Tab-separated table of C-alpha atoms in Angstrom:
chain	number	residue	atom	x	y	z
A	504	UNK	CA	18.807	-3.680	-11.291
A	505	UNK	CA	18.138	-6.323	-8.665
A	506	UNK	CA	16.768	-5.305	-5.297
A	507	UNK	CA	18.951	-7.121	-2.796
A	508	UNK	CA	19.181	-7.553	0.937
A	509	UNK	CA	22.659	-6.658	2.096
A	510	UNK	CA	24.423	-9.477	3.960
A	511	UNK	CA	25.793	-6.935	6.434
A	512	UNK	CA	22.646	-6.423	8.466
A	513	UNK	CA	22.479	-6.201	12.244
A	514	UNK	CA	19.527	-8.220	13.523
A	515	UNK	CA	20.260	-7.609	17.209
A	516	UNK	CA	17.234	-5.315	17.516
A	517	UNK	CA	14.944	-8.322	16.922
A	518	UNK	CA	14.200	-11.374	19.048
A	519	UNK	CA	13.999	-13.644	15.992
A	520	UNK	CA	13.850	-13.275	12.237
A	521	UNK	CA	13.556	-14.915	8.837
A	522	UNK	CA	15.053	-13.129	5.851
A	523	UNK	CA	14.886	-14.183	2.204
A	524	UNK	CA	17.866	-13.690	-0.123
A	525	UNK	CA	16.761	-14.561	-3.670
A	526	UNK	CA	20.016	-13.198	-5.090
A	527	UNK	CA	21.702	-16.307	-3.616
A	528	UNK	CA	19.219	-18.734	-5.134
A	529	UNK	CA	20.348	-21.802	-7.063
A	530	UNK	CA	18.245	-24.726	-8.248
A	531	UNK	CA	20.085	-27.465	-6.339
A	532	UNK	CA	19.837	-25.550	-3.082
A	533	UNK	CA	16.113	-25.142	-3.686
A	534	UNK	CA	15.600	-28.858	-4.323
A	535	UNK	CA	17.550	-29.774	-1.193
A	536	UNK	CA	15.301	-27.528	0.883
A	537	UNK	CA	12.234	-29.330	-0.454
A	538	UNK	CA	13.357	-32.540	1.271
A	539	UNK	CA	15.424	-31.158	4.136
A	540	UNK	CA	14.220	-28.941	7.015
A	541	UNK	CA	17.700	-27.500	7.634
A	542	UNK	CA	17.385	-23.760	7.148
A	543	UNK	CA	20.940	-22.983	8.234
A	544	UNK	CA	22.301	-24.844	5.206
A	545	UNK	CA	20.365	-22.758	2.699
A	546	UNK	CA	21.957	-19.673	1.166
A	547	UNK	CA	18.699	-18.085	0.027
A	548	UNK	CA	17.205	-17.793	3.495
A	549	UNK	CA	18.620	-16.614	6.809
A	550	UNK	CA	16.753	-17.438	9.993
A	551	UNK	CA	17.232	-17.408	13.738
A	552	UNK	CA	15.649	-20.870	13.660
A	553	UNK	CA	17.930	-23.634	12.308
A	554	UNK	CA	15.129	-25.830	10.940
A	555	UNK	CA	11.691	-25.652	9.338
A	556	UNK	CA	9.847	-28.961	9.745
A	557	UNK	CA	6.519	-27.704	8.368
A	558	UNK	CA	6.488	-28.985	4.767
A	559	UNK	CA	3.726	-26.581	3.701
A	560	UNK	CA	5.768	-23.680	5.031
A	561	UNK	CA	8.809	-24.871	3.084
A	562	UNK	CA	6.717	-24.958	-0.090
A	563	UNK	CA	5.536	-21.400	0.614
A	564	UNK	CA	9.132	-20.251	1.130
A	565	UNK	CA	10.225	-21.894	-2.146
A	566	UNK	CA	7.386	-20.272	-4.113
A	567	UNK	CA	8.143	-16.882	-2.558
A	568	UNK	CA	11.858	-17.142	-3.350
A	569	UNK	CA	11.137	-18.024	-6.985
A	570	UNK	CA	8.719	-15.104	-7.370
A	571	UNK	CA	11.223	-12.708	-5.781
A	572	UNK	CA	13.957	-13.933	-8.117
A	573	UNK	CA	11.725	-13.436	-11.165
A	574	UNK	CA	10.884	-9.918	-10.014
A	575	UNK	CA	14.579	-9.151	-9.684
A	576	UNK	CA	15.264	-10.456	-13.178
A	577	UNK	CA	12.410	-8.551	-14.803
A	578	UNK	CA	12.725	-5.300	-12.841
A	579	UNK	CA	14.207	-3.349	-15.762
A	580	UNK	CA	11.775	-4.645	-18.445
A	581	UNK	CA	8.833	-3.981	-16.122
A	582	UNK	CA	9.986	-0.402	-15.510
A	583	UNK	CA	10.444	0.098	-19.257
A	584	UNK	CA	6.955	-1.257	-19.929
A	585	UNK	CA	5.571	1.159	-17.347
A	586	UNK	CA	7.335	4.098	-18.970
A	587	UNK	CA	6.015	3.149	-22.420
A	588	UNK	CA	2.437	2.663	-21.202
A	589	UNK	CA	2.278	5.873	-19.184
A	590	UNK	CA	4.092	7.945	-21.783
A	591	UNK	CA	1.747	6.660	-24.497
A	592	UNK	CA	-1.369	7.478	-22.483
A	593	UNK	CA	-0.076	10.963	-21.683
A	594	UNK	CA	1.024	11.475	-25.281
A	595	UNK	CA	-2.493	10.700	-26.507
A	596	UNK	CA	-4.015	12.919	-23.823
A	597	UNK	CA	-1.707	15.850	-24.590
A	598	UNK	CA	-2.630	15.676	-28.268
A	599	UNK	CA	-6.391	15.317	-27.911
A	600	UNK	CA	-6.658	11.566	-28.392
A	601	UNK	CA	-6.075	9.331	-31.396
A	602	UNK	CA	-7.474	11.796	-33.907
A	603	UNK	CA	-5.284	14.522	-32.460
A	604	UNK	CA	-2.277	12.608	-33.749
A	605	UNK	CA	-3.180	13.905	-37.195
A	606	UNK	CA	-1.444	17.087	-36.059
A	607	UNK	CA	1.769	15.347	-36.995
A	608	UNK	CA	1.198	16.633	-40.517
A	609	UNK	CA	1.162	20.188	-39.152
A	610	UNK	CA	4.153	19.553	-36.905
A	611	UNK	CA	2.083	20.420	-33.821
A	612	UNK	CA	2.409	17.254	-31.754
A	613	UNK	CA	3.123	17.800	-28.060
A	614	UNK	CA	5.501	15.680	-26.013
A	615	UNK	CA	4.349	15.137	-22.406
A	616	UNK	CA	6.573	16.253	-19.542
A	617	UNK	CA	6.673	13.543	-16.832
A	618	UNK	CA	7.329	16.164	-14.124
A	619	UNK	CA	4.407	18.430	-15.043
A	620	UNK	CA	1.057	18.694	-13.260
A	621	UNK	CA	-0.685	17.401	-16.395
A	622	UNK	CA	1.179	14.093	-16.415
A	623	UNK	CA	-0.845	11.190	-14.967
A	624	UNK	CA	0.187	7.776	-13.693
A	625	UNK	CA	-1.498	4.597	-14.885
A	626	UNK	CA	-3.468	4.644	-11.610
A	627	UNK	CA	-4.656	8.145	-12.451
A	628	UNK	CA	-5.860	7.002	-15.865
A	629	UNK	CA	-7.797	4.120	-14.317
A	630	UNK	CA	-9.740	6.630	-12.227
A	631	UNK	CA	-9.459	10.188	-13.523
A	632	UNK	CA	-11.583	11.811	-10.813
A	633	UNK	CA	-9.723	14.553	-9.007
A	634	UNK	CA	-12.532	16.478	-7.291
A	635	UNK	CA	-13.894	15.610	-3.883
A	636	UNK	CA	-17.514	14.504	-3.564
A	637	UNK	CA	-19.355	17.740	-2.810
A	638	UNK	CA	-22.273	15.835	-1.273
A	639	UNK	CA	-19.999	14.741	1.591
A	640	UNK	CA	-19.376	17.622	3.972
A	641	UNK	CA	-16.952	18.107	6.904
A	642	UNK	CA	-18.505	16.556	9.977
A	643	UNK	CA	-20.306	13.827	8.005
A	644	UNK	CA	-19.657	10.286	9.226
A	645	UNK	CA	-17.854	9.339	6.019
A	646	UNK	CA	-16.023	12.634	5.377
A	647	UNK	CA	-12.578	11.487	6.494
A	648	UNK	CA	-13.011	8.141	4.748
A	649	UNK	CA	-13.849	9.825	1.434
A	650	UNK	CA	-11.040	12.393	1.741
A	651	UNK	CA	-8.474	9.767	2.744
A	652	UNK	CA	-9.369	7.539	-0.189
A	653	UNK	CA	-8.877	10.403	-2.617
A	654	UNK	CA	-5.564	11.223	-0.918
A	655	UNK	CA	-4.556	7.552	-1.157
A	656	UNK	CA	-5.262	7.668	-4.891
A	657	UNK	CA	-3.621	11.030	-5.486
A	658	UNK	CA	-0.303	10.007	-3.917
A	659	UNK	CA	0.408	7.784	-6.954
A	660	UNK	CA	0.957	10.977	-8.982
A	661	UNK	CA	4.065	13.144	-9.328
A	662	UNK	CA	4.810	16.032	-6.983
A	663	UNK	CA	3.609	18.773	-9.331
A	664	UNK	CA	0.253	17.102	-9.889
A	665	UNK	CA	-0.275	16.373	-6.194
A	666	UNK	CA	0.580	19.967	-5.289
A	667	UNK	CA	-1.725	21.397	-7.932
A	668	UNK	CA	-4.740	19.290	-6.986
A	669	UNK	CA	-4.403	19.801	-3.224
A	670	UNK	CA	-4.002	23.578	-3.514
A	671	UNK	CA	-6.084	24.524	-6.552
A	672	UNK	CA	-8.781	21.827	-6.698
A	673	UNK	CA	-9.288	20.776	-3.072
A	674	UNK	CA	-8.418	24.259	-1.724
A	675	UNK	CA	-6.391	22.780	1.123
A	676	UNK	CA	-2.939	23.532	2.499
A	677	UNK	CA	-0.192	21.478	0.883
A	678	UNK	CA	2.448	20.469	3.449
A	679	UNK	CA	4.939	18.534	1.376
A	680	UNK	CA	5.679	15.684	-0.995
A	681	UNK	CA	8.360	13.160	0.003
A	682	UNK	CA	10.580	10.555	-1.636
A	683	UNK	CA	11.927	8.375	1.158
A	684	UNK	CA	15.046	6.246	1.114
A	685	UNK	CA	15.043	2.460	1.534
A	686	UNK	CA	18.436	1.359	2.886
A	687	UNK	CA	17.970	-2.233	1.779
A	688	UNK	CA	17.434	-1.600	-1.924
A	689	UNK	CA	19.474	1.627	-1.962
A	690	UNK	CA	16.718	3.566	-3.660
A	691	UNK	CA	14.108	6.239	-2.918
A	692	UNK	CA	11.156	3.897	-3.219
A	693	UNK	CA	8.624	5.131	-0.632
A	694	UNK	CA	6.470	8.148	-1.458
A	695	UNK	CA	4.075	10.121	0.717
A	696	UNK	CA	2.535	13.573	0.942
A	697	UNK	CA	0.915	15.686	3.638
A	698	UNK	CA	-1.951	18.175	3.541
A	699	UNK	CA	-3.888	20.182	6.073
A	700	UNK	CA	-7.668	20.270	5.926
A	701	UNK	CA	-8.776	23.194	8.066
A	702	UNK	CA	-12.453	24.136	8.013
A	703	UNK	CA	-15.228	25.164	10.369
A	704	UNK	CA	-15.553	21.606	11.697
A	705	UNK	CA	-12.021	20.212	11.878
A	706	UNK	CA	-8.314	20.951	11.654
A	707	UNK	CA	-6.790	17.758	10.321
A	708	UNK	CA	-3.389	16.880	8.895
A	709	UNK	CA	-3.515	13.978	6.449
A	710	UNK	CA	-0.468	11.769	5.833
A	711	UNK	CA	-0.933	9.649	2.712
A	712	UNK	CA	1.431	6.797	1.786
A	713	UNK	CA	1.718	5.623	-1.824
A	714	UNK	CA	0.710	2.062	-2.578
A	715	UNK	CA	2.255	-0.439	-4.977
A	716	UNK	CA	3.183	1.117	-8.297
A	717	UNK	CA	2.016	-1.433	-10.914
A	718	UNK	CA	5.298	-1.290	-12.847
A	719	UNK	CA	7.741	-1.167	-9.918
A	720	UNK	CA	9.469	-4.465	-9.180
A	721	UNK	CA	10.787	-2.878	-5.975
A	722	UNK	CA	7.242	-2.361	-4.710
A	723	UNK	CA	6.213	-5.878	-5.673
A	724	UNK	CA	9.287	-7.284	-3.927
A	725	UNK	CA	8.295	-5.348	-0.807
A	726	UNK	CA	4.797	-6.839	-1.001
A	727	UNK	CA	5.684	-10.416	-1.900
A	728	UNK	CA	8.637	-10.845	0.431
A	729	UNK	CA	7.512	-12.839	3.460
A	730	UNK	CA	10.589	-11.998	5.538
A	731	UNK	CA	9.823	-10.966	9.103
A	732	UNK	CA	11.368	-9.661	12.292
A	733	UNK	CA	10.045	-10.367	15.775
A	734	UNK	CA	10.287	-7.450	18.191
A	735	UNK	CA	10.392	-8.460	21.849
A	736	UNK	CA	6.939	-8.050	23.362
A	737	UNK	CA	5.389	-6.712	20.129
A	738	UNK	CA	5.130	-9.701	17.809
A	739	UNK	CA	6.350	-10.537	14.329
A	740	UNK	CA	6.150	-7.884	11.598
A	741	UNK	CA	6.501	-8.039	7.809
A	742	UNK	CA	10.132	-7.089	7.093
A	743	UNK	CA	9.478	-5.603	3.644
A	744	UNK	CA	7.050	-3.047	5.044
A	745	UNK	CA	9.432	-2.120	7.857
A	746	UNK	CA	12.254	-1.556	5.364
A	747	UNK	CA	10.014	0.711	3.289
A	748	UNK	CA	9.119	2.755	6.384
A	749	UNK	CA	12.718	3.353	7.417
A	750	UNK	CA	14.223	0.323	9.159
A	751	UNK	CA	17.994	0.787	9.386
A	752	UNK	CA	20.431	-2.026	8.716
A	753	UNK	CA	22.896	-1.264	11.445
A	754	UNK	CA	20.603	-0.343	14.332
A	755	UNK	CA	17.037	-1.305	13.476
A	756	UNK	CA	14.551	1.138	15.070
A	757	UNK	CA	16.426	3.523	17.413
A	758	UNK	CA	14.245	6.241	18.860
A	759	UNK	CA	16.513	9.004	17.596
A	760	UNK	CA	18.680	9.142	14.474
A	761	UNK	CA	21.299	11.465	13.102
A	762	UNK	CA	21.185	11.206	9.327
A	763	UNK	CA	24.362	12.542	7.753
A	764	UNK	CA	22.970	12.342	4.236
A	765	UNK	CA	20.015	14.746	4.162
A	766	UNK	CA	19.221	13.658	0.593
A	767	UNK	CA	18.244	10.192	1.805
A	768	UNK	CA	15.486	10.787	4.378
A	769	UNK	CA	13.767	7.867	6.103
A	770	UNK	CA	9.960	7.874	6.111
A	771	UNK	CA	9.150	7.253	9.771
A	772	UNK	CA	11.667	9.682	11.260
A	773	UNK	CA	10.989	12.461	8.761
A	774	UNK	CA	7.212	12.290	9.177
A	775	UNK	CA	7.423	11.981	12.957
A	776	UNK	CA	9.562	15.108	13.185
A	777	UNK	CA	7.332	17.067	10.802
A	778	UNK	CA	4.121	16.054	12.560
A	779	UNK	CA	5.509	16.903	15.995
A	780	UNK	CA	6.426	20.397	14.821
A	781	UNK	CA	3.093	21.038	13.091
A	782	UNK	CA	0.948	19.712	15.932
A	783	UNK	CA	2.822	21.729	18.560
A	784	UNK	CA	2.100	24.847	16.508
A	785	UNK	CA	-1.611	23.983	16.282
A	786	UNK	CA	-2.917	22.695	19.606
A	787	UNK	CA	-6.382	21.951	18.199
A	788	UNK	CA	-5.120	20.031	15.183
A	789	UNK	CA	-5.116	16.257	14.858
A	790	UNK	CA	-3.805	13.958	12.166
A	791	UNK	CA	-4.811	10.839	10.270
A	792	UNK	CA	-2.701	8.403	8.251
A	793	UNK	CA	-3.942	6.629	5.161
A	794	UNK	CA	-2.928	4.535	2.201
A	795	UNK	CA	-4.102	2.126	-0.459
A	796	UNK	CA	-2.462	-1.304	-0.906
A	797	UNK	CA	1.176	-1.129	0.270
A	798	UNK	CA	0.364	2.397	1.451
A	799	UNK	CA	-2.235	0.917	3.795
A	800	UNK	CA	0.358	-1.390	5.324
A	801	UNK	CA	2.656	1.596	5.951
A	802	UNK	CA	-0.269	3.553	7.430
A	803	UNK	CA	-0.746	0.758	10.002
A	804	UNK	CA	2.955	0.338	10.665
A	805	UNK	CA	3.575	4.055	11.301
A	806	UNK	CA	1.552	4.200	14.568
A	807	UNK	CA	3.056	0.839	15.525
A	808	UNK	CA	6.557	2.327	15.545
A	809	UNK	CA	5.204	5.393	17.369
A	810	UNK	CA	3.923	3.057	20.076
A	811	UNK	CA	7.184	1.078	19.990
A	812	UNK	CA	8.952	4.361	20.810
A	813	UNK	CA	6.261	5.385	23.321
A	814	UNK	CA	5.501	8.593	21.407
A	815	UNK	CA	2.520	9.552	23.566
A	816	UNK	CA	2.165	13.083	22.197
A	817	UNK	CA	1.640	11.946	18.607
A	818	UNK	CA	-0.516	8.965	19.556
A	819	UNK	CA	-2.799	11.266	21.535
A	820	UNK	CA	-3.192	13.489	18.470
A	821	UNK	CA	-3.740	10.613	16.030
A	822	UNK	CA	-7.442	10.632	15.192
A	823	UNK	CA	-7.633	7.685	12.838
A	824	UNK	CA	-5.997	5.216	10.449
A	825	UNK	CA	-7.754	4.645	7.106
A	826	UNK	CA	-6.587	1.799	4.878
A	827	UNK	CA	-7.933	0.568	1.541
A	828	UNK	CA	-7.074	-2.866	0.183
A	829	UNK	CA	-4.422	-3.276	2.894
A	830	UNK	CA	-2.362	-6.507	3.054
A	831	UNK	CA	-1.667	-8.288	6.341
A	832	UNK	CA	1.185	-6.732	8.319
A	833	UNK	CA	1.983	-8.947	11.310
A	834	UNK	CA	1.144	-11.943	13.478
A	835	UNK	CA	-1.646	-12.261	16.095
A	836	UNK	CA	0.560	-10.790	18.838
A	837	UNK	CA	1.207	-7.743	16.672
A	838	UNK	CA	-2.533	-7.426	16.082
A	839	UNK	CA	-3.327	-7.680	19.784
A	840	UNK	CA	-0.805	-4.951	20.557
A	841	UNK	CA	-2.200	-2.667	17.843
A	842	UNK	CA	-5.808	-3.186	18.935
A	843	UNK	CA	-4.843	-2.393	22.533
A	844	UNK	CA	-2.898	0.720	21.465
A	845	UNK	CA	-5.727	2.050	19.299
A	846	UNK	CA	-8.200	1.487	22.122
A	847	UNK	CA	-5.926	3.121	24.711
A	848	UNK	CA	-5.494	6.311	22.663
A	849	UNK	CA	-9.000	6.268	21.155
A	850	UNK	CA	-7.643	5.945	17.607
A	851	UNK	CA	-10.200	4.897	15.018
A	852	UNK	CA	-9.036	2.053	12.774
A	853	UNK	CA	-10.943	1.796	9.488
A	854	UNK	CA	-9.898	-1.090	7.226
A	855	UNK	CA	-11.818	-1.001	3.939
A	856	UNK	CA	-12.060	-4.027	1.663
A	857	UNK	CA	-13.949	-4.061	-1.626
A	858	UNK	CA	-15.285	-7.316	-3.023
A	859	UNK	CA	-12.702	-9.928	-3.947
A	860	UNK	CA	-9.701	-7.627	-3.848
A	861	UNK	CA	-6.780	-10.073	-3.670
A	862	UNK	CA	-4.353	-7.895	-1.675
A	863	UNK	CA	-6.199	-7.918	1.714
A	864	UNK	CA	-6.173	-11.720	1.389
A	865	UNK	CA	-2.367	-11.777	1.285
A	866	UNK	CA	-0.036	-12.873	2.820
A	867	UNK	CA	-2.029	-16.020	3.516
A	868	UNK	CA	-3.663	-16.565	6.891
A	869	UNK	CA	-3.149	-20.311	7.405
A	870	UNK	CA	-1.001	-22.868	9.222
A	871	UNK	CA	1.931	-22.238	6.892
A	872	UNK	CA	1.940	-18.476	7.512
A	873	UNK	CA	1.682	-16.373	10.651
A	874	UNK	CA	0.167	-13.192	9.179
A	875	UNK	CA	-3.217	-12.063	10.518
A	876	UNK	CA	-5.492	-9.060	10.121
A	877	UNK	CA	-6.708	-7.320	13.262
A	878	UNK	CA	-9.728	-5.153	13.924
A	879	UNK	CA	-13.034	-5.174	12.025
A	880	UNK	CA	-13.255	-5.145	8.246
A	881	UNK	CA	-15.517	-2.613	6.530
A	882	UNK	CA	-16.516	-4.776	3.586
A	883	UNK	CA	-18.235	-3.493	0.440
A	884	UNK	CA	-20.044	-5.863	-1.897
A	885	UNK	CA	-20.786	-5.615	-5.626
A	886	UNK	CA	-23.531	-3.036	-4.970
A	887	UNK	CA	-21.216	-0.972	-2.714
A	888	UNK	CA	-23.272	-1.904	0.318
A	889	UNK	CA	-21.197	-1.986	3.497
A	890	UNK	CA	-21.010	-4.601	6.215
A	891	UNK	CA	-18.882	-4.787	9.346
A	892	UNK	CA	-17.184	-8.200	9.381
A	893	UNK	CA	-14.467	-9.812	11.450
A	894	UNK	CA	-12.786	-10.903	8.218
A	895	UNK	CA	-13.477	-10.472	4.507
A	896	UNK	CA	-15.221	-13.454	2.800
A	897	UNK	CA	-12.787	-16.109	1.525
A	898	UNK	CA	-10.041	-14.661	3.692
A	899	UNK	CA	-7.307	-16.421	1.711
A	900	UNK	CA	-6.876	-15.696	-1.962
A	901	UNK	CA	-6.323	-19.328	-2.959
A	902	UNK	CA	-9.650	-21.083	-2.569
A	903	UNK	CA	-11.467	-23.403	-4.981
A	904	UNK	CA	-14.921	-21.986	-4.209
A	905	UNK	CA	-13.469	-18.491	-3.981
A	906	UNK	CA	-11.827	-18.810	-7.415
A	907	UNK	CA	-15.196	-19.591	-9.013
A	908	UNK	CA	-16.950	-16.764	-7.165
A	909	UNK	CA	-14.175	-14.305	-8.037
A	910	UNK	CA	-14.476	-15.027	-11.768
A	911	UNK	CA	-18.239	-14.645	-11.681
A	912	UNK	CA	-17.817	-11.337	-9.844
A	913	UNK	CA	-15.136	-10.168	-12.318
A	914	UNK	CA	-17.537	-10.860	-15.208
A	915	UNK	CA	-20.326	-8.914	-13.474
A	916	UNK	CA	-17.974	-6.013	-12.742
A	917	UNK	CA	-17.001	-5.842	-16.396
A	918	UNK	CA	-20.682	-5.610	-17.300
A	919	UNK	CA	-21.294	-2.991	-14.628
A	920	UNK	CA	-18.487	-0.830	-16.052
A	921	UNK	CA	-20.548	-0.431	-19.232
A	922	UNK	CA	-23.709	0.800	-17.521
A	923	UNK	CA	-22.719	2.445	-14.236
A	924	UNK	CA	-22.383	5.875	-15.861
A	925	UNK	CA	-26.070	5.726	-16.849
A	926	UNK	CA	-27.133	4.672	-13.367
A	927	UNK	CA	-24.905	6.823	-11.139
A	928	UNK	CA	-23.820	9.701	-13.366
A	929	UNK	CA	-20.840	10.803	-15.430
A	930	UNK	CA	-18.407	10.963	-12.505
A	931	UNK	CA	-18.588	7.146	-12.377
A	932	UNK	CA	-17.577	6.673	-16.002
A	933	UNK	CA	-14.885	4.050	-16.537
A	934	UNK	CA	-12.294	4.554	-19.262
A	935	UNK	CA	-10.430	2.121	-21.502
A	936	UNK	CA	-7.468	1.442	-19.127
A	937	UNK	CA	-9.794	0.379	-16.298
A	938	UNK	CA	-11.949	-1.740	-18.588
A	939	UNK	CA	-8.814	-3.486	-19.831
A	940	UNK	CA	-7.942	-4.198	-16.209
A	941	UNK	CA	-11.431	-5.601	-15.664
A	942	UNK	CA	-10.917	-7.921	-18.659
A	943	UNK	CA	-7.600	-9.001	-17.145
A	944	UNK	CA	-9.513	-9.702	-13.941
A	945	UNK	CA	-11.294	-12.563	-15.730
A	946	UNK	CA	-7.910	-14.332	-15.930
A	947	UNK	CA	-6.477	-13.147	-12.615
A	948	UNK	CA	-9.543	-12.480	-10.450
A	949	UNK	CA	-9.068	-10.099	-7.567
A	950	UNK	CA	-6.525	-7.928	-9.360
A	951	UNK	CA	-9.165	-5.707	-10.946
A	952	UNK	CA	-10.992	-5.341	-7.609
A	953	UNK	CA	-7.862	-3.782	-6.121
A	954	UNK	CA	-8.054	-0.697	-8.352
A	955	UNK	CA	-8.837	2.593	-6.551
A	956	UNK	CA	-11.989	3.134	-8.647
A	957	UNK	CA	-14.088	0.725	-6.602
A	958	UNK	CA	-12.769	2.085	-3.309
A	959	UNK	CA	-13.646	5.647	-4.310
A	960	UNK	CA	-17.086	4.404	-5.350
A	961	UNK	CA	-17.446	2.599	-2.008
A	962	UNK	CA	-16.747	5.727	0.040
A	963	UNK	CA	-19.160	7.767	-2.088
A	964	UNK	CA	-21.980	5.283	-2.581
A	965	UNK	CA	-21.577	2.983	0.414
A	966	UNK	CA	-23.882	2.801	3.387
A	967	UNK	CA	-22.785	5.874	5.314
A	968	UNK	CA	-23.626	4.528	8.759
A	969	UNK	CA	-20.995	1.823	8.426
A	970	UNK	CA	-18.163	4.234	7.699
A	971	UNK	CA	-17.546	4.855	11.377
A	972	UNK	CA	-15.765	1.801	12.704
A	973	UNK	CA	-14.687	1.251	16.321
A	974	UNK	CA	-10.990	0.833	16.893
């Protein structure tokens, strides 16, 4: 079940590129690359540049290739583990907890249905809140931020659950749930949904992209892969994110497509068409895009491709981009272009980072890597107090001082999980799955801080004045 990059891939749409091919990895080839800068002789990497003289960059490529290969090898076991964990949690929930299992003696045990509205993902069990914060009203400075975070969390769930919560709990118009095709891994691996929030203050369409599913090797491969394409005049962009959004092997990013297989829709083109239709029907409506983790990267990349195609109508109707725990997407030139585009069309860019979340600190921002964040960071500390920063503290995940600070913070967060319900109220209660993740955070600091729980808390408890960020 390996996720592979097809050798037959037209790169003519890009000025330059570097593509990783872990399926072609062998140990001797890897060792040769350690001592030789000749990229064109390596089977596991394809690049428009024949050599890589930067030794640190070669080390980074080697580490990335090994991680990608391991993810390919363990894709099936990881998916099985995810099924077992989620099924077990839903099985306990459906039967009233551990003591409910005593119903086995009365032959009344219930088996959960993974397609039902009652079935929750592991992300849902880490933060079981489904209601919006009633203290935050339409028109408030942090209204969109709070709504978008809840939408970014909800998109991890199945279609039935998303539909039910949007319509029956949030009382909003549900506009569709989508499973988008990724041509490079030949799988529907990108999920998103749309809703319409129409009230006395606003008429807003929300597009929410799903982030990294904890048990999906395909998602982790998309995140970890440091492949990139350079688009003439626009900079270098993370290839994995572009593939997830709808990059096509044969033609790259044509402005128009004619998909023969309607069962394999591509994210960018499908959403662009749907938004154009909806916004033309509602001249006062605007839209926002949002996502957590990988979903945040796709939320940034979507308006980038709109600008690449000079889609003025949609850019003029795009009110804001809200990302939570978003990884880096492109190089400085990409960032400059995005900042200029957002300023030109008055699009608000709101990049939220909580504490020592590891994902916004990846891919690394150093001499061996070209990835950079752009725009201000809305940073929330341990007490959910917000600050506007150019970059989150310890901008790279691997730092000696940062590693010590992260472990101290992880220990404090574990302690906070035991008392926050008494301080802030029952809606902030943390269950067993999240506390287990916080324990794991003592070993792998920064992982626990990436969970949606702290981002929901940040939008609800954070300093409200900081939740309006200039583009």
